[in-house]
């Protein structure tokens, strides 16, 4: 197996760093390098202009729309390449578009599980057609981010009570689904602009333990991307945001800490507009977390150990 220089979550320029290494067409959503054991697929907001949008389902399977801007999609070209990539001995690599002129985020290697036809899908002109959608699963379902708020057990699952073990696995799966869905909504840290996932965390707006349903816990709109320092401030309620993006900082945050963190915590600075659903979750954060959670902490030393989600036990 050929070792690739790509790290999941890192950013790469399409021209010289992706195609310069692997070859293939430098335009379009699916690239098929000649005489190379790879297929390169690109996902992102550009697909919306052609009437389709890739998404993660509840089973953590990625639904990827095939290529073809008008008329019914056909199992030819890039679509055929993905459909038959396992039989053809080709590895499928997935990158996320970050915007015009910007580098692409590597999401990892995937395998086509199956495909299906989706009728009544608009094409570029708005006319209805039949689209091809591929069900893709990651080869390695590893962590995308710098940290994971669900603590890992210190002993193998087999040594745990079966109920606790099953619950831990369920929590980890839901956390993974939440993180993956969040990538389709948020591209960078709200405070620093960092886009490389290796230095970011997927932060819930309404805390995991406070969510009333699994849908809230896996809802991408119940989250944002933050660096670890910013995530800690937001999670503990030292900072919050208005729905239109204005930063709110508690007066309790020590000036010395603000200085040493090196973050721009200017009161009222605009950190980007939130979606309507995100704004709704932020209403909860401002009323129930901001200036409340850190005041309820009785033992900061215990907080350093991190949180094992309350619903696990």
PDB file of C-alpha atoms in Angstrom:
ATOM      1  CA  UNK A   1       0.000   0.000   0.000  1.00  0.00           C
ATOM      2  CA  UNK A   2       1.316   3.429  -0.953  1.00  0.00           C
ATOM      3  CA  UNK A   3       1.867   5.804   1.943  1.00  0.00           C
ATOM      4  CA  UNK A   4       0.266   9.193   1.395  1.00  0.00           C
ATOM      5  CA  UNK A   5       1.579  12.465   2.864  1.00  0.00           C
ATOM      6  CA  UNK A   6      -1.942  13.650   3.755  1.00  0.00           C
ATOM      7  CA  UNK A   7      -3.081  13.945   7.370  1.00  0.00           C
ATOM      8  CA  UNK A   8      -6.782  13.874   8.174  1.00  0.00           C
ATOM      9  CA  UNK A   9      -7.977  17.380   9.004  1.00  0.00           C
ATOM     10  CA  UNK A  10      -4.980  19.149   7.461  1.00  0.00           C
ATOM     11  CA  UNK A  11      -5.187  21.588   4.527  1.00  0.00           C
ATOM     12  CA  UNK A  12      -3.669  21.127   1.067  1.00  0.00           C
ATOM     13  CA  UNK A  13      -3.638  23.164  -2.130  1.00  0.00           C
ATOM     14  CA  UNK A  14      -5.409  21.327  -4.920  1.00  0.00           C
ATOM     15  CA  UNK A  15      -2.967  22.207  -7.686  1.00  0.00           C
ATOM     16  CA  UNK A  16       0.529  21.537  -6.440  1.00  0.00           C
ATOM     17  CA  UNK A  17      -0.064  19.454  -3.305  1.00  0.00           C
ATOM     18  CA  UNK A  18      -2.868  17.140  -4.440  1.00  0.00           C
ATOM     19  CA  UNK A  19      -2.754  16.880  -8.242  1.00  0.00           C
ATOM     20  CA  UNK A  20       0.947  17.719  -8.315  1.00  0.00           C
ATOM     21  CA  UNK A  21       1.506  14.495  -6.403  1.00  0.00           C
ATOM     22  CA  UNK A  22      -1.278  12.231  -7.693  1.00  0.00           C
ATOM     23  CA  UNK A  23      -2.144  13.720 -11.076  1.00  0.00           C
ATOM     24  CA  UNK A  24      -5.733  13.751 -12.320  1.00  0.00           C
ATOM     25  CA  UNK A  25      -8.127  16.415 -13.555  1.00  0.00           C
ATOM     26  CA  UNK A  26      -7.740  19.726 -11.732  1.00  0.00           C
ATOM     27  CA  UNK A  27     -11.373  20.737 -12.198  1.00  0.00           C
ATOM     28  CA  UNK A  28     -14.639  19.068 -11.204  1.00  0.00           C
ATOM     29  CA  UNK A  29     -15.829  17.067  -8.233  1.00  0.00           C
ATOM     30  CA  UNK A  30     -14.300  13.681  -9.101  1.00  0.00           C
ATOM     31  CA  UNK A  31     -10.741  13.306 -10.374  1.00  0.00           C
ATOM     32  CA  UNK A  32      -9.406  10.061 -11.855  1.00  0.00           C
ATOM     33  CA  UNK A  33      -5.582  10.161 -12.104  1.00  0.00           C
ATOM     34  CA  UNK A  34      -4.216   8.133 -14.999  1.00  0.00           C
ATOM     35  CA  UNK A  35      -2.090   5.115 -14.087  1.00  0.00           C
ATOM     36  CA  UNK A  36      -2.513   5.806 -10.376  1.00  0.00           C
ATOM     37  CA  UNK A  37      -4.382   3.612  -7.842  1.00  0.00           C
ATOM     38  CA  UNK A  38      -6.430   6.550  -6.596  1.00  0.00           C
ATOM     39  CA  UNK A  39      -9.709   8.355  -7.125  1.00  0.00           C
ATOM     40  CA  UNK A  40      -9.978  11.835  -5.653  1.00  0.00           C
ATOM     41  CA  UNK A  41     -13.426  13.125  -4.673  1.00  0.00           C
ATOM     42  CA  UNK A  42     -14.241  16.650  -3.541  1.00  0.00           C
ATOM     43  CA  UNK A  43     -17.189  17.677  -1.381  1.00  0.00           C
ATOM     44  CA  UNK A  44     -18.421  21.124  -0.421  1.00  0.00           C
ATOM     45  CA  UNK A  45     -20.925  23.903  -0.845  1.00  0.00           C
ATOM     46  CA  UNK A  46     -20.341  24.181  -4.602  1.00  0.00           C
ATOM     47  CA  UNK A  47     -22.654  21.216  -5.115  1.00  0.00           C
ATOM     48  CA  UNK A  48     -25.629  23.222  -3.871  1.00  0.00           C
ATOM     49  CA  UNK A  49     -25.598  25.324  -7.041  1.00  0.00           C
ATOM     50  CA  UNK A  50     -26.167  22.128  -9.015  1.00  0.00           C
ATOM     51  CA  UNK A  51     -29.106  20.989  -6.868  1.00  0.00           C
ATOM     52  CA  UNK A  52     -27.529  18.510  -4.457  1.00  0.00           C
ATOM     53  CA  UNK A  53     -25.886  18.426  -1.060  1.00  0.00           C
ATOM     54  CA  UNK A  54     -23.736  15.675   0.475  1.00  0.00           C
ATOM     55  CA  UNK A  55     -24.645  14.586   4.014  1.00  0.00           C
ATOM     56  CA  UNK A  56     -23.974  12.143   6.876  1.00  0.00           C
ATOM     57  CA  UNK A  57     -26.814   9.829   7.901  1.00  0.00           C
ATOM     58  CA  UNK A  58     -27.486   8.564  11.432  1.00  0.00           C
ATOM     59  CA  UNK A  59     -25.337   5.480  10.832  1.00  0.00           C
ATOM     60  CA  UNK A  60     -22.274   7.633  10.080  1.00  0.00           C
ATOM     61  CA  UNK A  61     -22.414   6.830   6.384  1.00  0.00           C
ATOM     62  CA  UNK A  62     -21.556   9.690   4.018  1.00  0.00           C
ATOM     63  CA  UNK A  63     -23.979  10.183   1.111  1.00  0.00           C
ATOM     64  CA  UNK A  64     -21.965  11.612  -1.773  1.00  0.00           C
ATOM     65  CA  UNK A  65     -23.690  12.878  -4.915  1.00  0.00           C
ATOM     66  CA  UNK A  66     -22.130  11.882  -8.224  1.00  0.00           C
ATOM     67  CA  UNK A  67     -21.049  14.200 -11.020  1.00  0.00           C
ATOM     68  CA  UNK A  68     -23.251  15.642 -13.760  1.00  0.00           C
ATOM     69  CA  UNK A  69     -24.714  19.136 -13.750  1.00  0.00           C
ATOM     70  CA  UNK A  70     -27.727  18.593 -16.010  1.00  0.00           C
ATOM     71  CA  UNK A  71     -29.903  15.656 -17.015  1.00  0.00           C
ATOM     72  CA  UNK A  72     -29.975  12.263 -15.337  1.00  0.00           C
ATOM     73  CA  UNK A  73     -26.626  11.171 -13.917  1.00  0.00           C
ATOM     74  CA  UNK A  74     -25.014   8.175 -15.569  1.00  0.00           C
ATOM     75  CA  UNK A  75     -22.595   5.528 -14.327  1.00  0.00           C
ATOM     76  CA  UNK A  76     -19.828   6.880 -16.550  1.00  0.00           C
ATOM     77  CA  UNK A  77     -16.615   8.843 -15.976  1.00  0.00           C
ATOM     78  CA  UNK A  78     -16.063   9.693 -12.330  1.00  0.00           C
ATOM     79  CA  UNK A  79     -19.323   8.036 -11.276  1.00  0.00           C
ATOM     80  CA  UNK A  80     -18.238   4.756 -12.801  1.00  0.00           C
ATOM     81  CA  UNK A  81     -14.828   5.131 -11.163  1.00  0.00           C
ATOM     82  CA  UNK A  82     -16.345   5.446  -7.680  1.00  0.00           C
ATOM     83  CA  UNK A  83     -18.911   2.707  -8.301  1.00  0.00           C
ATOM     84  CA  UNK A  84     -16.188   0.204  -9.251  1.00  0.00           C
ATOM     85  CA  UNK A  85     -13.223   1.527  -7.263  1.00  0.00           C
ATOM     86  CA  UNK A  86     -12.913  -1.552  -5.026  1.00  0.00           C
ATOM     87  CA  UNK A  87     -13.049  -3.999  -7.933  1.00  0.00           C
ATOM     88  CA  UNK A  88     -10.611  -1.827  -9.877  1.00  0.00           C
ATOM     89  CA  UNK A  89      -8.168  -1.700  -6.971  1.00  0.00           C
ATOM     90  CA  UNK A  90      -8.465   2.081  -6.581  1.00  0.00           C
ATOM     91  CA  UNK A  91      -8.342   3.919  -3.239  1.00  0.00           C
ATOM     92  CA  UNK A  92     -10.929   6.671  -2.755  1.00  0.00           C
ATOM     93  CA  UNK A  93      -9.641   9.880  -1.140  1.00  0.00           C
ATOM     94  CA  UNK A  94     -12.048  12.605   0.006  1.00  0.00           C
ATOM     95  CA  UNK A  95     -11.264  16.320   0.313  1.00  0.00           C
ATOM     96  CA  UNK A  96     -13.494  19.185   1.477  1.00  0.00           C
ATOM     97  CA  UNK A  97     -13.629  22.469  -0.440  1.00  0.00           C
ATOM     98  CA  UNK A  98     -13.017  25.424   1.865  1.00  0.00           C
ATOM     99  CA  UNK A  99     -13.905  28.200  -0.578  1.00  0.00           C
ATOM    100  CA  UNK A 100     -12.712  29.711  -3.826  1.00  0.00           C
ATOM    101  CA  UNK A 101      -8.941  30.055  -3.904  1.00  0.00           C
ATOM    102  CA  UNK A 102      -8.511  28.352  -0.536  1.00  0.00           C
ATOM    103  CA  UNK A 103      -6.804  25.030   0.265  1.00  0.00           C
ATOM    104  CA  UNK A 104      -8.760  21.795   0.656  1.00  0.00           C
ATOM    105  CA  UNK A 105      -9.239  19.848   3.888  1.00  0.00           C
ATOM    106  CA  UNK A 106      -8.373  16.143   3.761  1.00  0.00           C
ATOM    107  CA  UNK A 107     -11.194  14.041   5.236  1.00  0.00           C
ATOM    108  CA  UNK A 108      -9.526  10.673   4.771  1.00  0.00           C
ATOM    109  CA  UNK A 109      -9.841   7.492   2.744  1.00  0.00           C
ATOM    110  CA  UNK A 110     -13.302   6.059   2.126  1.00  0.00           C
ATOM    111  CA  UNK A 111     -14.851   2.914   0.653  1.00  0.00           C
ATOM    112  CA  UNK A 112     -18.054   2.788  -1.361  1.00  0.00           C
ATOM    113  CA  UNK A 113     -20.587   0.719   0.539  1.00  0.00           C
ATOM    114  CA  UNK A 114     -23.363   0.962  -2.047  1.00  0.00           C
ATOM    115  CA  UNK A 115     -25.085   3.461  -4.327  1.00  0.00           C
ATOM    116  CA  UNK A 116     -28.665   4.413  -5.147  1.00  0.00           C
ATOM    117  CA  UNK A 117     -30.683   6.556  -7.518  1.00  0.00           C
ATOM    118  CA  UNK A 118     -32.403   9.654  -6.145  1.00  0.00           C
ATOM    119  CA  UNK A 119     -35.218  10.912  -8.397  1.00  0.00           C
ATOM    120  CA  UNK A 120     -36.616  14.451  -8.452  1.00  0.00           C
ATOM    121  CA  UNK A 121     -33.255  16.062  -7.754  1.00  0.00           C
ATOM    122  CA  UNK A 122     -32.843  19.531  -9.306  1.00  0.00           C
ATOM    123  CA  UNK A 123     -30.054  20.074 -11.816  1.00  0.00           C
ATOM    124  CA  UNK A 124     -28.176  23.327 -12.380  1.00  0.00           C
ATOM    125  CA  UNK A 125     -31.116  24.928 -14.187  1.00  0.00           C
ATOM    126  CA  UNK A 126     -33.660  23.675 -11.640  1.00  0.00           C
ATOM    127  CA  UNK A 127     -35.073  20.938 -13.869  1.00  0.00           C
ATOM    128  CA  UNK A 128     -35.732  17.659 -12.051  1.00  0.00           C
ATOM    129  CA  UNK A 129     -33.529  14.702 -12.836  1.00  0.00           C
ATOM    130  CA  UNK A 130     -32.302  11.444 -11.284  1.00  0.00           C
ATOM    131  CA  UNK A 131     -29.084  11.701  -9.310  1.00  0.00           C
ATOM    132  CA  UNK A 132     -26.618   8.988  -8.336  1.00  0.00           C
ATOM    133  CA  UNK A 133     -25.705   8.961  -4.658  1.00  0.00           C
ATOM    134  CA  UNK A 134     -22.870   6.888  -3.217  1.00  0.00           C
ATOM    135  CA  UNK A 135     -22.857   5.608   0.351  1.00  0.00           C
ATOM    136  CA  UNK A 136     -19.275   6.003   1.580  1.00  0.00           C
ATOM    137  CA  UNK A 137     -17.742   4.834   4.851  1.00  0.00           C
ATOM    138  CA  UNK A 138     -14.351   5.932   6.229  1.00  0.00           C
ATOM    139  CA  UNK A 139     -11.605   3.314   6.162  1.00  0.00           C
ATOM    140  CA  UNK A 140     -10.463   4.436   9.611  1.00  0.00           C
ATOM    141  CA  UNK A 141     -13.022   6.199  11.769  1.00  0.00           C
ATOM    142  CA  UNK A 142     -10.399   8.133  13.693  1.00  0.00           C
ATOM    143  CA  UNK A 143     -10.710  11.441  15.519  1.00  0.00           C
ATOM    144  CA  UNK A 144     -10.815  14.556  13.373  1.00  0.00           C
ATOM    145  CA  UNK A 145     -10.026  16.981  16.124  1.00  0.00           C
ATOM    146  CA  UNK A 146      -7.420  17.969  18.695  1.00  0.00           C
ATOM    147  CA  UNK A 147      -9.445  16.591  21.578  1.00  0.00           C
ATOM    148  CA  UNK A 148     -12.452  14.511  22.487  1.00  0.00           C
ATOM    149  CA  UNK A 149     -14.636  15.493  25.419  1.00  0.00           C
ATOM    150  CA  UNK A 150     -15.783  11.920  25.929  1.00  0.00           C
ATOM    151  CA  UNK A 151     -13.117  10.418  28.149  1.00  0.00           C
ATOM    152  CA  UNK A 152     -11.575   7.173  26.949  1.00  0.00           C
ATOM    153  CA  UNK A 153     -11.781   4.264  29.383  1.00  0.00           C
ATOM    154  CA  UNK A 154      -8.419   3.321  30.858  1.00  0.00           C
ATOM    155  CA  UNK A 155      -9.088  -0.395  30.482  1.00  0.00           C
ATOM    156  CA  UNK A 156     -10.405  -2.419  27.529  1.00  0.00           C
ATOM    157  CA  UNK A 157     -14.155  -2.513  27.017  1.00  0.00           C
ATOM    158  CA  UNK A 158     -14.275  -6.217  27.832  1.00  0.00           C
ATOM    159  CA  UNK A 159     -13.378  -5.453  31.469  1.00  0.00           C
ATOM    160  CA  UNK A 160     -16.323  -3.074  31.836  1.00  0.00           C
ATOM    161  CA  UNK A 161     -19.879  -3.931  32.727  1.00  0.00           C
ATOM    162  CA  UNK A 162     -21.609  -4.773  29.423  1.00  0.00           C
ATOM    163  CA  UNK A 163     -24.210  -2.023  29.868  1.00  0.00           C
ATOM    164  CA  UNK A 164     -21.563   0.635  30.525  1.00  0.00           C
ATOM    165  CA  UNK A 165     -19.432  -0.649  27.656  1.00  0.00           C
ATOM    166  CA  UNK A 166     -22.349  -0.470  25.224  1.00  0.00           C
ATOM    167  CA  UNK A 167     -23.223   3.016  26.419  1.00  0.00           C
ATOM    168  CA  UNK A 168     -19.646   4.224  25.950  1.00  0.00           C
ATOM    169  CA  UNK A 169     -19.614   2.917  22.394  1.00  0.00           C
ATOM    170  CA  UNK A 170     -22.956   4.602  21.689  1.00  0.00           C
ATOM    171  CA  UNK A 171     -21.684   7.921  23.055  1.00  0.00           C
ATOM    172  CA  UNK A 172     -18.516   7.736  20.995  1.00  0.00           C
ATOM    173  CA  UNK A 173     -20.497   6.975  17.844  1.00  0.00           C
ATOM    174  CA  UNK A 174     -22.807   9.937  18.418  1.00  0.00           C
ATOM    175  CA  UNK A 175     -19.856  12.213  19.118  1.00  0.00           C
ATOM    176  CA  UNK A 176     -18.235  11.069  15.877  1.00  0.00           C
ATOM    177  CA  UNK A 177     -21.427  11.732  13.911  1.00  0.00           C
ATOM    178  CA  UNK A 178     -21.769  15.199  15.463  1.00  0.00           C
ATOM    179  CA  UNK A 179     -18.191  16.110  14.551  1.00  0.00           C
ATOM    180  CA  UNK A 180     -18.545  14.964  10.970  1.00  0.00           C
ATOM    181  CA  UNK A 181     -21.831  16.787  10.449  1.00  0.00           C
ATOM    182  CA  UNK A 182     -20.381  19.952  11.964  1.00  0.00           C
ATOM    183  CA  UNK A 183     -17.763  20.109   9.203  1.00  0.00           C
ATOM    184  CA  UNK A 184     -20.488  20.765   6.662  1.00  0.00           C
ATOM    185  CA  UNK A 185     -21.579  23.850   8.599  1.00  0.00           C
ATOM    186  CA  UNK A 186     -18.467  25.294  10.247  1.00  0.00           C
ATOM    187  CA  UNK A 187     -15.109  25.686   8.520  1.00  0.00           C
ATOM    188  CA  UNK A 188     -12.914  27.423  11.092  1.00  0.00           C
ATOM    189  CA  UNK A 189     -12.479  28.500  14.697  1.00  0.00           C
ATOM    190  CA  UNK A 190     -14.820  31.372  15.464  1.00  0.00           C
ATOM    191  CA  UNK A 191     -12.146  33.258  17.427  1.00  0.00           C
ATOM    192  CA  UNK A 192      -8.893  32.529  15.576  1.00  0.00           C
ATOM    193  CA  UNK A 193      -9.865  31.542  12.029  1.00  0.00           C
ATOM    194  CA  UNK A 194      -7.792  28.330  12.222  1.00  0.00           C
ATOM    195  CA  UNK A 195      -9.143  25.715   9.777  1.00  0.00           C
ATOM    196  CA  UNK A 196      -6.766  22.810  10.378  1.00  0.00           C
ATOM    197  CA  UNK A 197      -8.805  20.264  12.356  1.00  0.00           C
ATOM    198  CA  UNK A 198      -5.717  18.938  14.111  1.00  0.00           C
ATOM    199  CA  UNK A 199      -5.797  22.122  16.203  1.00  0.00           C
ATOM    200  CA  UNK A 200      -9.553  22.414  16.731  1.00  0.00           C
ATOM    201  CA  UNK A 201     -12.343  20.968  18.817  1.00  0.00           C
ATOM    202  CA  UNK A 202     -15.984  20.424  17.941  1.00  0.00           C
ATOM    203  CA  UNK A 203     -17.773  22.298  20.705  1.00  0.00           C
ATOM    204  CA  UNK A 204     -21.421  21.736  21.583  1.00  0.00           C
ATOM    205  CA  UNK A 205     -23.384  24.946  22.175  1.00  0.00           C
ATOM    206  CA  UNK A 206     -26.028  23.301  24.345  1.00  0.00           C
ATOM    207  CA  UNK A 207     -23.978  20.911  26.498  1.00  0.00           C
ATOM    208  CA  UNK A 208     -24.237  17.186  25.792  1.00  0.00           C
ATOM    209  CA  UNK A 209     -25.694  16.388  29.216  1.00  0.00           C
ATOM    210  CA  UNK A 210     -28.346  19.103  28.806  1.00  0.00           C
ATOM    211  CA  UNK A 211     -29.595  17.843  25.440  1.00  0.00           C
ATOM    212  CA  UNK A 212     -33.057  16.309  25.646  1.00  0.00           C
ATOM    213  CA  UNK A 213     -32.660  14.029  22.628  1.00  0.00           C
ATOM    214  CA  UNK A 214     -30.116  12.269  20.470  1.00  0.00           C
ATOM    215  CA  UNK A 215     -31.085  14.589  17.633  1.00  0.00           C
ATOM    216  CA  UNK A 216     -29.875  17.605  19.614  1.00  0.00           C
ATOM    217  CA  UNK A 217     -26.605  15.857  20.402  1.00  0.00           C
ATOM    218  CA  UNK A 218     -25.856  15.087  16.742  1.00  0.00           C
ATOM    219  CA  UNK A 219     -27.292  18.315  15.296  1.00  0.00           C
ATOM    220  CA  UNK A 220     -24.522  20.221  13.507  1.00  0.00           C
ATOM    221  CA  UNK A 221     -26.315  23.482  14.348  1.00  0.00           C
ATOM    222  CA  UNK A 222     -25.693  22.723  18.030  1.00  0.00           C
ATOM    223  CA  UNK A 223     -21.995  23.315  17.577  1.00  0.00           C
ATOM    224  CA  UNK A 224     -19.063  25.391  16.410  1.00  0.00           C
ATOM    225  CA  UNK A 225     -15.344  24.920  15.830  1.00  0.00           C
ATOM    226  CA  UNK A 226     -12.976  26.354  18.447  1.00  0.00           C
ATOM    227  CA  UNK A 227      -9.336  26.002  19.442  1.00  0.00           C
ATOM    228  CA  UNK A 228      -8.822  24.157  22.756  1.00  0.00           C
ATOM    229  CA  UNK A 229      -8.376  27.395  24.744  1.00  0.00           C
ATOM    230  CA  UNK A 230     -11.473  28.998  23.234  1.00  0.00           C
ATOM    231  CA  UNK A 231     -13.417  25.760  23.695  1.00  0.00           C
ATOM    232  CA  UNK A 232     -12.601  25.729  27.408  1.00  0.00           C
ATOM    233  CA  UNK A 233     -13.759  29.335  27.823  1.00  0.00           C
ATOM    234  CA  UNK A 234     -17.001  28.634  25.958  1.00  0.00           C
ATOM    235  CA  UNK A 235     -17.665  25.280  27.622  1.00  0.00           C
ATOM    236  CA  UNK A 236     -17.198  26.700  31.142  1.00  0.00           C
ATOM    237  CA  UNK A 237     -19.276  29.804  30.395  1.00  0.00           C
ATOM    238  CA  UNK A 238     -16.539  32.439  30.470  1.00  0.00           C
ATOM    239  CA  UNK A 239     -17.556  33.584  26.978  1.00  0.00           C
ATOM    240  CA  UNK A 240     -20.618  33.276  24.748  1.00  0.00           C
ATOM    241  CA  UNK A 241     -22.010  34.778  21.533  1.00  0.00           C
ATOM    242  CA  UNK A 242     -25.027  36.644  20.236  1.00  0.00           C
ATOM    243  CA  UNK A 243     -26.824  35.005  17.313  1.00  0.00           C
ATOM    244  CA  UNK A 244     -25.405  37.614  14.919  1.00  0.00           C
ATOM    245  CA  UNK A 245     -21.891  36.757  16.026  1.00  0.00           C
ATOM    246  CA  UNK A 246     -20.992  39.349  18.663  1.00  0.00           C
ATOM    247  CA  UNK A 247     -18.618  38.022  21.333  1.00  0.00           C
ATOM    248  CA  UNK A 248     -19.659  38.366  24.977  1.00  0.00           C
ATOM    249  CA  UNK A 249     -16.999  38.057  27.685  1.00  0.00           C
ATOM    250  CA  UNK A 250     -17.759  37.861  31.396  1.00  0.00           C
ATOM    251  CA  UNK A 251     -16.246  40.555  33.587  1.00  0.00           C
ATOM    252  CA  UNK A 252     -15.099  37.752  35.920  1.00  0.00           C
ATOM    253  CA  UNK A 253     -12.413  36.593  33.485  1.00  0.00           C
ATOM    254  CA  UNK A 254      -9.081  37.797  34.937  1.00  0.00           C
ATOM    255  CA  UNK A 255      -7.238  40.352  32.803  1.00  0.00           C
ATOM    256  CA  UNK A 256      -3.991  38.442  33.278  1.00  0.00           C
ATOM    257  CA  UNK A 257      -5.576  35.275  31.897  1.00  0.00           C
ATOM    258  CA  UNK A 258      -6.942  37.158  28.879  1.00  0.00           C
ATOM    259  CA  UNK A 259      -3.467  38.550  28.177  1.00  0.00           C
ATOM    260  CA  UNK A 260      -1.696  35.204  28.501  1.00  0.00           C
ATOM    261  CA  UNK A 261      -4.227  33.239  26.430  1.00  0.00           C
ATOM    262  CA  UNK A 262      -3.300  35.313  23.399  1.00  0.00           C
ATOM    263  CA  UNK A 263      -6.881  35.292  22.048  1.00  0.00           C
ATOM    264  CA  UNK A 264      -8.679  38.345  20.751  1.00  0.00           C
ATOM    265  CA  UNK A 265     -11.385  38.576  23.408  1.00  0.00           C
ATOM    266  CA  UNK A 266     -12.487  42.103  22.643  1.00  0.00           C
ATOM    267  CA  UNK A 267     -16.023  42.555  23.930  1.00  0.00           C
ATOM    268  CA  UNK A 268     -18.517  42.781  21.090  1.00  0.00           C
ATOM    269  CA  UNK A 269     -16.172  41.781  18.248  1.00  0.00           C
ATOM    270  CA  UNK A 270     -18.013  40.067  15.414  1.00  0.00           C
ATOM    271  CA  UNK A 271     -17.066  36.408  15.026  1.00  0.00           C
ATOM    272  CA  UNK A 272     -19.361  35.607  12.094  1.00  0.00           C
ATOM    273  CA  UNK A 273     -23.092  35.206  11.670  1.00  0.00           C
ATOM    274  CA  UNK A 274     -24.658  32.038  13.093  1.00  0.00           C
ATOM    275  CA  UNK A 275     -27.487  30.090  11.461  1.00  0.00           C
ATOM    276  CA  UNK A 276     -30.998  30.521  12.809  1.00  0.00           C
ATOM    277  CA  UNK A 277     -30.829  27.138  14.558  1.00  0.00           C
ATOM    278  CA  UNK A 278     -27.408  27.908  16.015  1.00  0.00           C
ATOM    279  CA  UNK A 279     -28.819  31.177  17.344  1.00  0.00           C
ATOM    280  CA  UNK A 280     -31.557  29.224  19.096  1.00  0.00           C
ATOM    281  CA  UNK A 281     -28.989  26.996  20.819  1.00  0.00           C
ATOM    282  CA  UNK A 282     -26.983  30.103  21.744  1.00  0.00           C
ATOM    283  CA  UNK A 283     -30.067  31.452  23.533  1.00  0.00           C
ATOM    284  CA  UNK A 284     -29.769  28.430  25.834  1.00  0.00           C
ATOM    285  CA  UNK A 285     -26.023  28.916  26.291  1.00  0.00           C
ATOM    286  CA  UNK A 286     -26.415  32.567  27.275  1.00  0.00           C
ATOM    287  CA  UNK A 287     -29.183  31.850  29.765  1.00  0.00           C
ATOM    288  CA  UNK A 288     -27.997  28.533  31.254  1.00  0.00           C
ATOM    289  CA  UNK A 289     -24.218  28.270  30.766  1.00  0.00           C
ATOM    290  CA  UNK A 290     -22.706  31.749  30.504  1.00  0.00           C
ATOM    291  CA  UNK A 291     -21.571  33.050  33.910  1.00  0.00           C
ATOM    292  CA  UNK A 292     -23.211  30.044  35.535  1.00  0.00           C
ATOM    293  CA  UNK A 293     -21.164  26.959  34.816  1.00  0.00           C
ATOM    294  CA  UNK A 294     -17.805  28.173  36.100  1.00  0.00           C
ATOM    295  CA  UNK A 295     -19.485  29.475  39.248  1.00  0.00           C
ATOM    296  CA  UNK A 296     -20.928  26.027  39.944  1.00  0.00           C
ATOM    297  CA  UNK A 297     -17.522  24.371  39.723  1.00  0.00           C
ATOM    298  CA  UNK A 298     -16.616  23.364  43.261  1.00  0.00           C
ATOM    299  CA  UNK A 299     -13.300  21.721  42.418  1.00  0.00           C
ATOM    300  CA  UNK A 300     -11.221  23.189  39.546  1.00  0.00           C
ATOM    301  CA  UNK A 301      -8.649  20.431  40.063  1.00  0.00           C
ATOM    302  CA  UNK A 302     -11.294  17.816  39.349  1.00  0.00           C
ATOM    303  CA  UNK A 303     -12.313  19.776  36.243  1.00  0.00           C
ATOM    304  CA  UNK A 304      -8.799  19.327  34.891  1.00  0.00           C
ATOM    305  CA  UNK A 305      -9.508  15.611  34.535  1.00  0.00           C
ATOM    306  CA  UNK A 306     -12.121  16.346  31.884  1.00  0.00           C
ATOM    307  CA  UNK A 307     -15.668  15.115  31.676  1.00  0.00           C
ATOM    308  CA  UNK A 308     -17.022  11.638  31.290  1.00  0.00           C
ATOM    309  CA  UNK A 309     -20.461  12.401  29.853  1.00  0.00           C
ATOM    310  CA  UNK A 310     -23.039  12.132  32.620  1.00  0.00           C
ATOM    311  CA  UNK A 311     -25.369   9.925  30.616  1.00  0.00           C
ATOM    312  CA  UNK A 312     -22.748   7.158  30.402  1.00  0.00           C
ATOM    313  CA  UNK A 313     -23.358   5.992  33.952  1.00  0.00           C
TER     314      UNK A 313
END
